Amino acid sequence: MAAKKKTASSAKKMPAAKKKAAVKKTPARQTGTAAGAKQTTSGPKAAIDFPIVGLGASAGGLEALETFFLNMPPDSGIGFVIIQHLSPRHKSIMRSILAKDTPMKVVEIKDGMKIKPNQVYLNPPNSNVVIINGTLQLMVPVKTSGMNLPIDHFFRSMAEELGEKAICIILSGTATDGTLGLKAIKGGGGLAIVQDPASAKYDGMPRSAIATGIVDFILPVEKIPSELSRYVQAPYIGAPNKALVPDDQLANHLNKIFALIRSTTGHDLSQYKHTTIRRRIERRMAIHQIAKIAQYVQYLQQTPPEVEILFKDMLIGVTNFFRDSEAFEILKHQVLPALLKAKQPDALIRIWSVGCSTGEEAYSITMLFLEAMDMVKQMFNVQVFASDIDTHAIEHARAGVYPDSIAADVSPERLNKYFIKEGNSFRVKKQLRDMIVFAAQNVIKDPPFSKIDLVSCRNLLIYMNTALQKKVLPLYYYTLNPDGILFLGTSESTGEFTDLFHPVSSKWKIFKRQEVFNGKDAYYPRMPFYQGPQLDDNGKKKVPVDMDIQSMAEKVILENFAPPGVLVNTKYEIIHFMGKTDKYLETPVGKASFNILSMAREGLRFKLRTAMHDAVRKKMTTTYKALRIKYNGEFRTVDLIVRPLTESAAMPDYLLVMFDDKTSLEKSAGKRGTKAAKDEADPVIVSLELELESTKAHLQTTIEEIETSNEELKSTNEELQSVNEELQSTNEEMETSKEELQSTNEELITVNTELQRKVEELSNTNNDISNLLGSTEIGTIFLDTKLNIKRYTPAMTAIFNLIHTDLERPISDITSKIRYDHLEKDAQTVLDNLVHKNTEVQDIKGHWYSVRIVPYRTTENVINGVVITFVDITQLKRTEELLRKREADMRRLATVLIDSNDAVTVLDLEGKIKAWNKGAKNLYGYSENEALKMNVRNIVPENRQEEALAFIKKLEEEALESFETERITKDGRRLQVWLTVTKLVDDDGKTVAVATTERDINGRK
């Protein structure tokens, strides 16, 4: 998934020492529920307004590059950067070679060189190349125990810098360099082209790239330039802010495309950001050279496979192991140890990796948990659920096989501990693989996993619209256990749900689930949103049914003697009312809000804001006395008290705001002064007033009795409402239990699917092995560590008297047909010393066998017995014996020829003497050393030399009878000899030399 791109201005301010780190932050993909492309598609930076082609090549790449540039037009408007694997010890001659194949300027990259169109740039030896702000920067490779991957390094920087203007081409080469960089470019909206492996001299790099399943074109090298030229003419890679589709037409066409995708794949992408989806559509239009979106919609209707390709293209993104390594370090050292220490020994730890893509992030988090358990010295049962909408990515993740280029992201220690090297790839070890369950899941519509301790959903939310984010984030809150961890991407946040998640690391977006306080419960078990105080139909607070007489008494005291007040959180939102506060707070006009500052009456708001600010800052009670508040057209005198609640760590920064009304005391004092004055003036008035006071008291008593009756009726009504609420709560709990059971059932189905797939794989593997063992004629027997028989091939029955019931029996109990009395002893020696044993034995019928005893190793490199193979070498033995006899005959024949009195020579087809026996030496006087340096013409008279060579040539076509001829001896004498010539042929019957037998006619008897 793409990390947030740096702007051009911020990149310029970046220190040189940090540039490399910035480039290595490869955007990684999180497909999630249909996230579309997982790389920002805001277009390339303003520094470059033309496409750049990166060509990655290794062994055999020179011929491919020559062919490419011979066919590439020199005025295409493209910049070409060639990245090869070069030896630092040898000077490259690539520049001089390619300069002959293209009229474009070919230069070797210098540090800080500005890239230009219609030029070819070559990487220098012993330097990695990155592209920053339109310039090519050279970096010395960091010497680590891992491998250096210059092609991946450059491709990743292209994806970050250029967006859709990045084009990568992978040519001939070994290993897997370029594969991860190609995925980064595709995630950024660029184009990926790979040389057809059939035309590549070395197909390692092309095949590794094709295995990703996201390559746009697979072509012979000579056809790539024409396809490339057509592609760069499309408006898609023009100005980054210029849309191919007018806004007034976009919505209508997008809805049609969404409908086609939904009917074909079953997934709805309509709630994902249209800007990202639009760029993916435009890229497919550029590939097919379609100018109008209406034509592309028609093309989709006529070509159903294109719908699948478009959907898959929207899922393309980039992921890698330990992406944003600093975030994973914080997880390992600060978050996971605390999470594990809060668990009981052997407790179950559940992790959910949402949008796991091809599995790199799920495996990374699992490795972290294993390492964290080693740190806390305690083992737990860790179960990781990794889900993604892309079934092809899930299949890749299940296989657990990754290119060896992951060594750039995974430390050698982790590679040795968690992976097995297999050729040019790494396979995840069984210990790690068995901890993860991979499942195809749509997080929007499929049931979520429950009781999760850590949810990892990195860079998925940024591709969802606001409505979809509001649906997903509460889902994560619901699925997490208390104090569970939410791990997001660096460009994401919890939005308006900051009250649900407390940041652990704001920079790396690691959050902890926090309990939402509502005045009664510690947190909401099902709906984690603030709902305000619980009120009845008349707008009054509900009274719990379980309130006893002591609680009632406390309530009366609070309502009649304690000052009214409210409980406020850090956002100044009222979360609980205590007593009647309508004299001090009023309902705001317009949108409903419980913000205390918005509700404060005239004369209170200013001092209230200051008091709360001081109370939070100083952590102490703040009081303002004799505030004049206007209520019902008159002013009331109130003391304002703001007290922070510091007694409980579970309620940090909560404030208690109380209003102490002093108005009644002032009025009472005024009334007493007036009454005393009247008593002194007129006793009759005093008597009447006393009677009036008595009547008022009686009336007040009657009113209070009526109010008491009303309160009792109201309490009864409230109790009935509370019972109804309890029933409703019970129903909600049953609904929650139903959802949990559904989630559990979904998990069981997922696990069952995984197990079923493993059973099928094991069955297929067992069938393959059975057919392989049955078809081979090599006798093989597998013994366990106790030398008991585990398995054998049918050919073994010709050597040992084996039947099916002999499995699990010791090999020593089985009679054999071979003369090998110490077989058991040799097998035990191999098992003890782990040194192979080879020998040859013979059976009772005279057949010979080559016996090889080797240790039996599991995939985890555990010795689990020995393997003994018997290869029939009877024919080989007979051939060796026949060869020995022929060799003896030949030696005897050679002795006869060497000692013969006749002159015997061997000549090649040019007349050069290759062999010279004793008779030839006696006849002509030349020693063997002298003769081997001569040609037959040296012993033939001058007038017959051409004839001598002619008969050799003629001998290639037909056989010659013996004839008489002349020879010259070393001392110049002429001899009349009788000559017999014999052809010497090779295994194909071709004449390769001639042998001559010569005898002196005058000396012949």
mmCIF file with all atom_site columns, N, CA and C in Angstrom, residues 783 786-789 800 809-816 823-825:
data_model
loop_
_atom_site.group_PDB
_atom_site.id
_atom_site.type_symbol
_atom_site.label_atom_id
_atom_site.label_alt_id
_atom_site.label_comp_id
_atom_site.label_asym_id
_atom_site.label_entity_id
_atom_site.label_seq_id
_atom_site.pdbx_PDB_ins_code
_atom_site.Cartn_x
_atom_site.Cartn_y
_atom_site.Cartn_z
_atom_site.occupancy
_atom_site.B_iso_or_equiv
_atom_site.pdbx_formal_charge
_atom_site.auth_seq_id
_atom_site.auth_comp_id
_atom_site.auth_asym_id
_atom_site.auth_atom_id
_atom_site.pdbx_PDB_model_num
ATOM 1  N N  . LEU A 1 783 ? 13.597 -46.067 5.766  1.00 0.00 ? 783 LEU A N  1
ATOM 2  C CA . LEU A 1 783 ? 13.633 -46.603 7.128  1.00 0.00 ? 783 LEU A CA 1
ATOM 3  C C  . LEU A 1 783 ? 13.564 -45.443 8.120  1.00 0.00 ? 783 LEU A C  1
ATOM 4  N N  . LYS A 1 786 ? 14.614 -46.077 13.876 1.00 0.00 ? 786 LYS A N  1
ATOM 5  C CA . LYS A 1 786 ? 14.812 -47.402 14.472 1.00 0.00 ? 786 LYS A CA 1
ATOM 6  C C  . LYS A 1 786 ? 15.039 -48.464 13.397 1.00 0.00 ? 786 LYS A C  1
ATOM 7  N N  . LEU A 1 787 ? 15.253 -48.019 12.167 1.00 0.00 ? 787 LEU A N  1
ATOM 8  C CA . LEU A 1 787 ? 15.485 -48.892 11.013 1.00 0.00 ? 787 LEU A CA 1
ATOM 9  C C  . LEU A 1 787 ? 14.287 -49.786 10.734 1.00 0.00 ? 787 LEU A C  1
ATOM 10 N N  . ASN A 1 788 ? 13.097 -49.253 11.033 1.00 0.00 ? 788 ASN A N  1
ATOM 11 C CA . ASN A 1 788 ? 11.870 -49.932 10.636 1.00 0.00 ? 788 ASN A CA 1
ATOM 12 C C  . ASN A 1 788 ? 11.425 -49.424 9.271  1.00 0.00 ? 788 ASN A C  1
ATOM 13 N N  . ILE A 1 789 ? 10.771 -50.278 8.509  1.00 0.00 ? 789 ILE A N  1
ATOM 14 C CA . ILE A 1 789 ? 10.387 -49.943 7.138  1.00 0.00 ? 789 ILE A CA 1
ATOM 15 C C  . ILE A 1 789 ? 9.203  -48.973 7.157  1.00 0.00 ? 789 ILE A C  1
ATOM 16 N N  . PHE A 1 800 ? 14.312 -57.599 -1.899 1.00 0.00 ? 800 PHE A N  1
ATOM 17 C CA . PHE A 1 800 ? 13.898 -58.095 -0.595 1.00 0.00 ? 800 PHE A CA 1
ATOM 18 C C  . PHE A 1 800 ? 12.553 -58.780 -0.733 1.00 0.00 ? 800 PHE A C  1
ATOM 19 N N  . ARG A 1 809 ? 8.015  -52.937 10.216 1.00 0.00 ? 809 ARG A N  1
ATOM 20 C CA . ARG A 1 809 ? 8.863  -54.026 10.721 1.00 0.00 ? 809 ARG A CA 1
ATOM 21 C C  . ARG A 1 809 ? 10.337 -53.653 10.554 1.00 0.00 ? 809 ARG A C  1
ATOM 22 N N  . PRO A 1 810 ? 11.218 -54.166 11.411 1.00 0.00 ? 810 PRO A N  1
ATOM 23 C CA . PRO A 1 810 ? 12.657 -53.887 11.251 1.00 0.00 ? 810 PRO A CA 1
ATOM 24 C C  . PRO A 1 810 ? 13.173 -54.487 9.954  1.00 0.00 ? 810 PRO A C  1
ATOM 25 N N  . ILE A 1 811 ? 14.119 -53.815 9.342  1.00 0.00 ? 811 ILE A N  1
ATOM 26 C CA . ILE A 1 811 ? 14.702 -54.309 8.092  1.00 0.00 ? 811 ILE A CA 1
ATOM 27 C C  . ILE A 1 811 ? 15.447 -55.613 8.312  1.00 0.00 ? 811 ILE A C  1
ATOM 28 N N  . SER A 1 812 ? 15.915 -55.816 9.538  1.00 0.00 ? 812 SER A N  1
ATOM 29 C CA . SER A 1 812 ? 16.661 -57.046 9.836  1.00 0.00 ? 812 SER A CA 1
ATOM 30 C C  . SER A 1 812 ? 15.769 -58.280 9.803  1.00 0.00 ? 812 SER A C  1
ATOM 31 N N  . ASP A 1 813 ? 14.435 -58.104 9.903  1.00 0.00 ? 813 ASP A N  1
ATOM 32 C CA . ASP A 1 813 ? 13.520 -59.254 9.880  1.00 0.00 ? 813 ASP A CA 1
ATOM 33 C C  . ASP A 1 813 ? 13.213 -59.725 8.477  1.00 0.00 ? 813 ASP A C  1
ATOM 34 N N  . ILE A 1 814 ? 13.615 -58.977 7.477  1.00 0.00 ? 814 ILE A N  1
ATOM 35 C CA . ILE A 1 814 ? 13.243 -59.292 6.092  1.00 0.00 ? 814 ILE A CA 1
ATOM 36 C C  . ILE A 1 814 ? 14.423 -59.984 5.405  1.00 0.00 ? 814 ILE A C  1
ATOM 37 N N  . THR A 1 815 ? 14.121 -61.120 4.785  1.00 0.00 ? 815 THR A N  1
ATOM 38 C CA . THR A 1 815 ? 15.162 -61.832 4.040  1.00 0.00 ? 815 THR A CA 1
ATOM 39 C C  . THR A 1 815 ? 15.381 -61.149 2.699  1.00 0.00 ? 815 THR A C  1
ATOM 40 N N  . SER A 1 816 ? 16.620 -61.194 2.251  1.00 0.00 ? 816 SER A N  1
ATOM 41 C CA . SER A 1 816 ? 16.955 -60.519 0.996  1.00 0.00 ? 816 SER A CA 1
ATOM 42 C C  . SER A 1 816 ? 17.570 -61.510 0.015  1.00 0.00 ? 816 SER A C  1
ATOM 43 N N  . LEU A 1 823 ? 24.198 -54.707 5.913  1.00 0.00 ? 823 LEU A N  1
ATOM 44 C CA . LEU A 1 823 ? 23.332 -53.620 5.509  1.00 0.00 ? 823 LEU A CA 1
ATOM 45 C C  . LEU A 1 823 ? 22.810 -52.846 6.713  1.00 0.00 ? 823 LEU A C  1
ATOM 46 N N  . GLU A 1 824 ? 22.340 -53.566 7.713  1.00 0.00 ? 824 GLU A N  1
ATOM 47 C CA . GLU A 1 824 ? 21.782 -52.899 8.896  1.00 0.00 ? 824 GLU A CA 1
ATOM 48 C C  . GLU A 1 824 ? 22.852 -52.090 9.618  1.00 0.00 ? 824 GLU A C  1
ATOM 49 N N  . LYS A 1 825 ? 24.058 -52.644 9.693  1.00 0.00 ? 825 LYS A N  1
ATOM 50 C CA . LYS A 1 825 ? 25.147 -51.938 10.364 1.00 0.00 ? 825 LYS A CA 1
ATOM 51 C C  . LYS A 1 825 ? 25.516 -50.653 9.605  1.00 0.00 ? 825 LYS A C  1
#
